[in-house]
Amino acid sequence: MTQHASPPRDTAGPTPPAGRLPGRRGLPARADVRTLSLLGVLAALVVIGGVTEPDAFLDTRNLQLVLTQASVIGVVTVGMTFVIASGGIDLSVGAVVALASVWATTVATQEHGFAGILFTAVVVGLGCGLVNGLLIAYGGMVPFIATLAMLASARGLALQITDGRTQIVTVDGILRLGERDSYVLGLPPLVLVFAGVTVLGRLLLNGTTFGRRTVAVGGNAEAARLAGIDVRRQRLYLYLLSGLCCGIAAFLLIVLSGSGQNTNGNLYELDAIAAAVIGGTLLSGGRGTVTGSVLGVLIFTTITNIFALNNLQSDVQQIAKGAIIVAAVLVQRRSASTS
């Protein structure tokens, strides 16, 4: 009788032989080295920031700002990590964040208060994720095309809802969350939500059947299907998860900015993909790490903050980010060829 639990664990590589766990003992070691390397890069950036602008960078308020800015894109990146680990991609995350933020801040929605804004943001995110998932999993569309179409549609709908205007939030409960009086142990509520999503995402990916199925589908979808995994349903769930993260991120952005704008989430898809890649998630699927992705977000956010404090132009920031992404992909390819 065939066992169904083992094959999904074997799909970390491209085409694993039956009954064998290729490189399984080496994976934790490589993951530890990768995590330590990312921590080393982050520590080096902190040192650079402390040396170049010691008073400004090491100020408590600035460090809180870095963590707060990382929180919104960080939540999106957690969802993106699952999608990429399954061999997919989601180019619509930034546009979905924009659509959810403006839909949740219309006058009609704000009449329902705090709960109405949160509920609307999450539901819009889930709705977009559902459409993406159905088109990809059951419609047979390539993820790149399906999510690109969602990107264009969501941006257009967000612009139509706002008519190009900024929608100001007037709900006291939302505005209070952005004030310093709401900080817990010196941490803004947004950072605490980000931490919670990170912990849950890591547990889901590393410690549950759902996470093992995600990696299995990304490593070898056909082998996963033969092992008894409903690949289409799994992909649908993954895009729902990505949409959920976008809805949560939209709510955090509303709290952070006190408004909803159709320009929200601009280039979030690129930042989330880049953070996941430098964190160690394989673009080809079959491996994902939430911890690495979060460290990638912190690295990019810290770089942006250091450049801003040193009055360096945005084009220099983009060049530096591009160089980091290229280096991370080259390291991934070398690691894959030697494993």
C-alpha positions as MATLAB code, in Angstrom:
seq = 'MTQHASPPRDTAGPTPPAGRLPGRRGLPARADVRTLSLLGVLAALVVIGGVTEPDAFLDTRNLQLVLTQASVIGVVTVGMTFVIASGGIDLSVGAVVALASVWATTVATQEHGFAGILFTAVVVGLGCGLVNGLLIAYGGMVPFIATLAMLASARGLALQITDGRTQIVTVDGILRLGERDSYVLGLPPLVLVFAGVTVLGRLLLNGTTFGRRTVAVGGNAEAARLAGIDVRRQRLYLYLLSGLCCGIAAFLLIVLSGSGQNTNGNLYELDAIAAAVIGGTLLSGGRGTVTGSVLGVLIFTTITNIFALNNLQSDVQQIAKGAIIVAAVLVQRRSASTS';
ca = [
       0.000    0.000    0.000;
       1.403    3.418   -1.020;
       2.067    5.918    1.739;
       0.887    9.461    0.992;
       2.831   11.389    3.647;
       6.386   10.827    2.387;
       6.317   12.025   -1.248;
       5.409   15.654   -0.447;
       8.468   15.835    1.806;
      10.592   14.613   -1.084;
       9.618   17.380   -3.458;
      12.106   20.012   -2.287;
      14.137   19.245   -5.431;
      13.076   19.272   -9.077;
      12.443   15.549   -9.622;
      13.084   13.473   -6.510;
      13.372    9.695   -6.838;
      10.686    7.724   -5.045;
      11.471    6.750   -1.483;
      14.454    9.059   -1.213;
      14.934   12.359    0.582;
      17.611   14.114   -1.478;
      19.789   16.457    0.511;
      17.347   16.507    3.389;
      20.075   16.504    6.013;
      21.845   19.355    4.283;
      18.799   21.613    3.955;
      18.652   22.780    7.594;
      22.374   23.528    7.548;
      22.090   25.558    4.349;
      19.036   27.361    5.753;
      20.951   28.238    8.932;
      23.890   29.575    6.923;
      21.545   31.617    4.742;
      19.744   33.069    7.772;
      23.017   33.928    9.485;
      24.244   35.566    6.283;
      21.121   37.719    6.081;
      21.467   38.651    9.743;
      25.082   39.587    9.036;
      24.023   41.843    6.149;
      21.348   43.478    8.309;
      23.858   44.009   11.137;
      26.333   45.542    8.683;
      23.643   47.940    7.459;
      22.860   48.956   11.038;
      26.553   49.671   11.596;
      26.722   51.706    8.364;
      23.647   53.679    9.373;
      25.045   54.246   12.850;
      28.378   55.474   11.475;
      27.048   57.720    8.700;
      24.138   59.268   10.613;
      24.488   58.193   14.259;
      22.103   60.720   15.780;
      19.348   60.286   13.215;
      19.586   56.566   12.399;
      19.926   55.251   15.954;
      17.142   57.476   17.253;
      14.328   55.421   18.722;
      11.714   57.114   16.561;
      13.669   56.357   13.395;
      14.042   52.685   14.303;
      10.316   52.543   15.018;
       9.718   54.137   11.622;
      11.853   51.501    9.880;
       9.907   48.695   11.523;
       6.580   50.373   10.759;
       7.440   50.849    7.087;
       8.594   47.233    6.900;
       5.329   45.998    8.392;
       3.051   46.734    5.431;
       5.258   45.281    2.693;
       6.325   42.546    5.123;
       2.794   41.172    5.457;
       2.478   41.145    1.651;
       5.825   39.346    1.387;
       4.708   36.556    3.721;
       1.846   35.750    1.342;
       4.143   36.091   -1.677;
       6.565   33.593   -0.128;
       3.907   30.876   -0.152;
       2.945   31.615   -3.753;
       6.550   31.565   -5.015;
       7.372   28.439   -3.008;
       4.540   26.702   -4.881;
       6.055   27.668   -8.228;
       3.671   30.570   -8.841;
       3.901   34.350   -8.893;
       1.546   37.179   -7.942;
       2.079   40.471   -9.740;
      -1.184   41.944   -8.488;
      -0.381   42.385   -4.790;
       0.333   46.118   -4.982;
      -2.807   46.849   -6.974;
      -4.910   44.681   -4.646;
      -3.564   46.630   -1.649;
      -4.564   49.862   -3.396;
      -8.048   48.588   -4.262;
      -8.649   47.248   -0.755;
      -7.462   50.481    0.846;
      -9.715   52.742   -1.226;
     -12.741   50.444   -1.021;
     -12.353   50.321    2.757;
     -12.130   54.115    3.084;
     -15.179   55.195    1.091;
     -17.705   57.309    2.964;
     -20.228   54.451    2.935;
     -17.715   52.017    4.442;
     -16.505   54.429    7.109;
     -20.058   54.762    8.386;
     -19.610   51.222    9.776;
     -16.577   52.297   11.794;
     -13.445   50.360   12.633;
     -14.959   46.926   12.002;
     -16.380   47.994    8.651;
     -13.015   49.218    7.375;
     -11.161   46.108    8.546;
     -13.815   43.748    7.198;
     -13.949   45.466    3.805;
     -10.167   45.500    3.373;
      -9.884   41.797    4.158;
     -12.867   40.787    2.002;
     -11.614   42.751   -1.010;
      -8.199   41.124   -0.652;
      -9.747   37.668   -0.405;
     -12.019   38.382   -3.371;
      -9.089   39.328   -5.596;
      -7.155   36.302   -4.405;
     -10.151   34.093   -5.192;
     -10.339   35.411   -8.751;
      -6.598   34.883   -9.244;
      -6.805   31.386   -7.807;
      -9.772   30.330   -9.929;
      -8.195   31.641  -13.130;
      -4.886   29.911  -12.429;
      -5.952   26.687  -10.723;
      -9.163   25.906  -12.600;
      -8.949   28.190  -15.634;
      -5.509   26.967  -16.645;
      -4.094   30.479  -17.009;
      -0.397   31.139  -16.499;
       0.093   32.910  -13.118;
       2.049   35.732  -14.754;
      -0.802   36.557  -17.145;
      -3.653   36.089  -14.674;
      -2.104   38.264  -11.976;
      -0.975   40.849  -14.527;
      -4.606   41.159  -15.631;
      -5.654   41.538  -11.993;
      -2.987   44.217  -11.538;
      -4.434   46.291  -14.378;
      -8.054   45.712  -13.350;
      -7.537   46.457   -9.659;
      -5.593   49.637  -10.399;
      -8.291   50.796  -12.778;
     -11.088   50.074  -10.317;
      -9.199   51.822   -7.508;
      -8.831   54.901   -9.700;
     -12.521   54.763  -10.615;
     -13.604   54.556   -6.966;
     -11.484   57.508   -5.863;
     -11.679   59.555   -9.057;
      -8.023   60.317   -8.383;
      -8.713   61.859   -4.973;
      -7.329   60.922   -1.576;
      -9.978   59.519    0.786;
      -9.371   60.784    4.316;
     -10.191   58.478    7.242;
     -12.358   60.030    9.948;
     -12.870   56.986   12.184;
     -11.315   57.682   15.585;
     -10.468   54.050   16.290;
      -8.335   53.872   13.150;
      -6.600   57.190   13.777;
      -5.762   56.297   17.383;
      -3.870   53.194   16.263;
      -1.369   55.437   14.509;
      -0.658   57.529   17.605;
       2.224   56.918   20.023;
      -0.213   56.374   22.895;
      -1.200   53.072   21.279;
       2.353   51.682   21.260;
       2.931   48.485   23.224;
       6.378   48.172   24.861;
       7.601   50.850   22.486;
       6.342   49.030   19.411;
       3.615   50.385   17.099;
       0.544   48.140   16.682;
       1.450   47.662   12.994;
       4.733   46.026   13.983;
       2.937   43.689   16.356;
       0.533   42.638   13.593;
       3.492   42.069   11.268;
       5.190   39.945   13.923;
       2.025   37.903   14.406;
       1.612   37.291   10.673;
       5.274   36.290   10.436;
       4.999   33.768   13.272;
       1.798   32.272   11.879;
       3.252   32.149    8.370;
       6.379   30.377    9.556;
       4.383   27.830   11.525;
       2.060   27.260    8.555;
       4.895   26.723    6.086;
       7.233   24.689    8.280;
       4.985   22.838   10.664;
       1.796   21.868    8.863;
       0.594   19.600    6.080;
      -0.473   22.713    4.181;
       3.121   23.951    4.131;
       4.497   20.578    3.036;
       1.937   20.411    0.242;
       2.899   23.913   -0.862;
       6.562   22.944   -1.176;
       5.610   19.673   -2.847;
       3.561   21.427   -5.529;
       6.401   23.842   -6.168;
       9.037   21.118   -6.340;
       7.149   18.789   -8.686;
       3.447   19.316   -9.287;
       2.985   16.009  -11.092;
       4.659   14.037   -8.326;
       2.501   15.871   -5.802;
      -0.628   14.950   -7.781;
       0.401   11.297   -7.913;
       0.995   11.421   -4.155;
      -2.657   12.332   -3.647;
      -2.441   16.121   -3.346;
      -5.196   18.121   -5.020;
      -2.818   20.516   -6.799;
      -5.535   22.789   -8.160;
      -7.204   23.228   -4.790;
      -3.832   23.869   -3.132;
      -3.032   26.611   -5.641;
      -6.444   28.176   -5.058;
      -5.783   28.258   -1.309;
      -2.375   29.850   -1.868;
      -3.747   32.751   -3.893;
      -6.488   33.191   -1.303;
      -3.730   33.410    1.308;
      -1.901   36.007   -0.765;
      -5.119   38.016   -1.101;
      -5.721   37.791    2.646;
      -2.238   39.177    3.311;
      -2.933   42.016    0.870;
      -6.149   42.851    2.709;
      -4.351   42.949    6.055;
      -1.571   45.063    4.544;
      -4.155   47.472    3.125;
      -5.649   47.933    6.592;
      -2.191   48.576    8.057;
      -1.528   51.128    5.320;
      -4.815   52.871    6.134;
      -3.753   53.097    9.780;
      -0.290   54.327    8.798;
      -1.406   57.016    6.358;
      -4.881   57.803    7.671;
      -6.224   57.677    4.135;
      -6.920   55.541    1.089;
      -5.328   56.312   -2.286;
      -5.361   54.624   -5.654;
      -1.551   54.977   -5.745;
      -1.088   52.863   -2.621;
       1.011   49.736   -2.955;
       3.009   51.041   -5.907;
       5.696   48.475   -6.869;
       4.865   46.313   -3.839;
       4.920   43.273   -6.100;
       8.552   43.901   -7.036;
       9.615   44.610   -3.456;
       7.850   41.490   -2.160;
       9.346   39.241   -4.845;
      12.798   40.721   -4.279;
      12.592   40.264   -0.503;
      11.462   36.654   -0.883;
      14.235   35.895   -3.377;
      17.085   37.339   -1.344;
      15.600   35.578    1.663;
      16.135   32.205    0.005;
      12.778   31.340   -1.586;
      13.359   29.705   -4.974;
      11.715   31.473   -7.901;
      11.303   28.070   -9.548;
       9.414   26.803   -6.492;
      10.087   23.935   -4.130;
      11.631   25.945   -1.317;
      10.404   28.812    0.800;
      11.427   30.518    4.007;
       9.285   33.056    5.809;
      12.132   34.009    8.136;
      14.421   34.742    5.199;
      11.724   36.758    3.439;
      11.154   38.912    6.512;
      14.887   39.517    6.843;
      14.887   40.507    3.167;
      12.156   43.060    3.867;
      14.105   44.488    6.796;
      17.266   44.716    4.674;
      15.529   46.625    1.892;
      13.709   48.921    4.325;
      16.936   49.667    6.194;
      18.748   50.441    2.947;
      16.002   52.861    1.939;
      16.131   54.550    5.342;
      19.932   54.914    5.280;
      19.854   56.363    1.773;
      17.130   58.828    2.759;
      19.020   59.983    5.851;
      22.154   60.508    3.751;
      20.201   62.456    1.123;
      21.047   59.988   -1.644;
      18.804   60.084   -4.684;
      16.130   57.460   -5.284;
      17.805   56.264   -8.484;
      20.850   55.215   -6.452;
      18.537   53.272   -4.146;
      16.982   51.424   -7.079;
      20.416   50.565   -8.511;
      21.511   49.185   -5.142;
      18.336   47.107   -4.836;
      18.789   45.763   -8.350;
      22.380   44.746   -7.609;
      21.261   42.929   -4.448;
      18.559   41.039   -6.351;
      20.985   39.951   -9.087;
      23.506   38.802   -6.497;
      20.833   36.829   -4.621;
      19.640   35.051   -7.783;
      23.221   34.166   -8.751;
      23.806   32.731   -5.290;
      20.582   30.693   -5.601;
      21.656   29.268   -8.959;
      25.056   28.335   -7.639;
      23.531   26.690   -4.576;
      21.080   24.747   -6.766;
      23.842   23.525   -9.062;
      25.955   22.268   -6.155;
      23.103   20.607   -4.209;
];
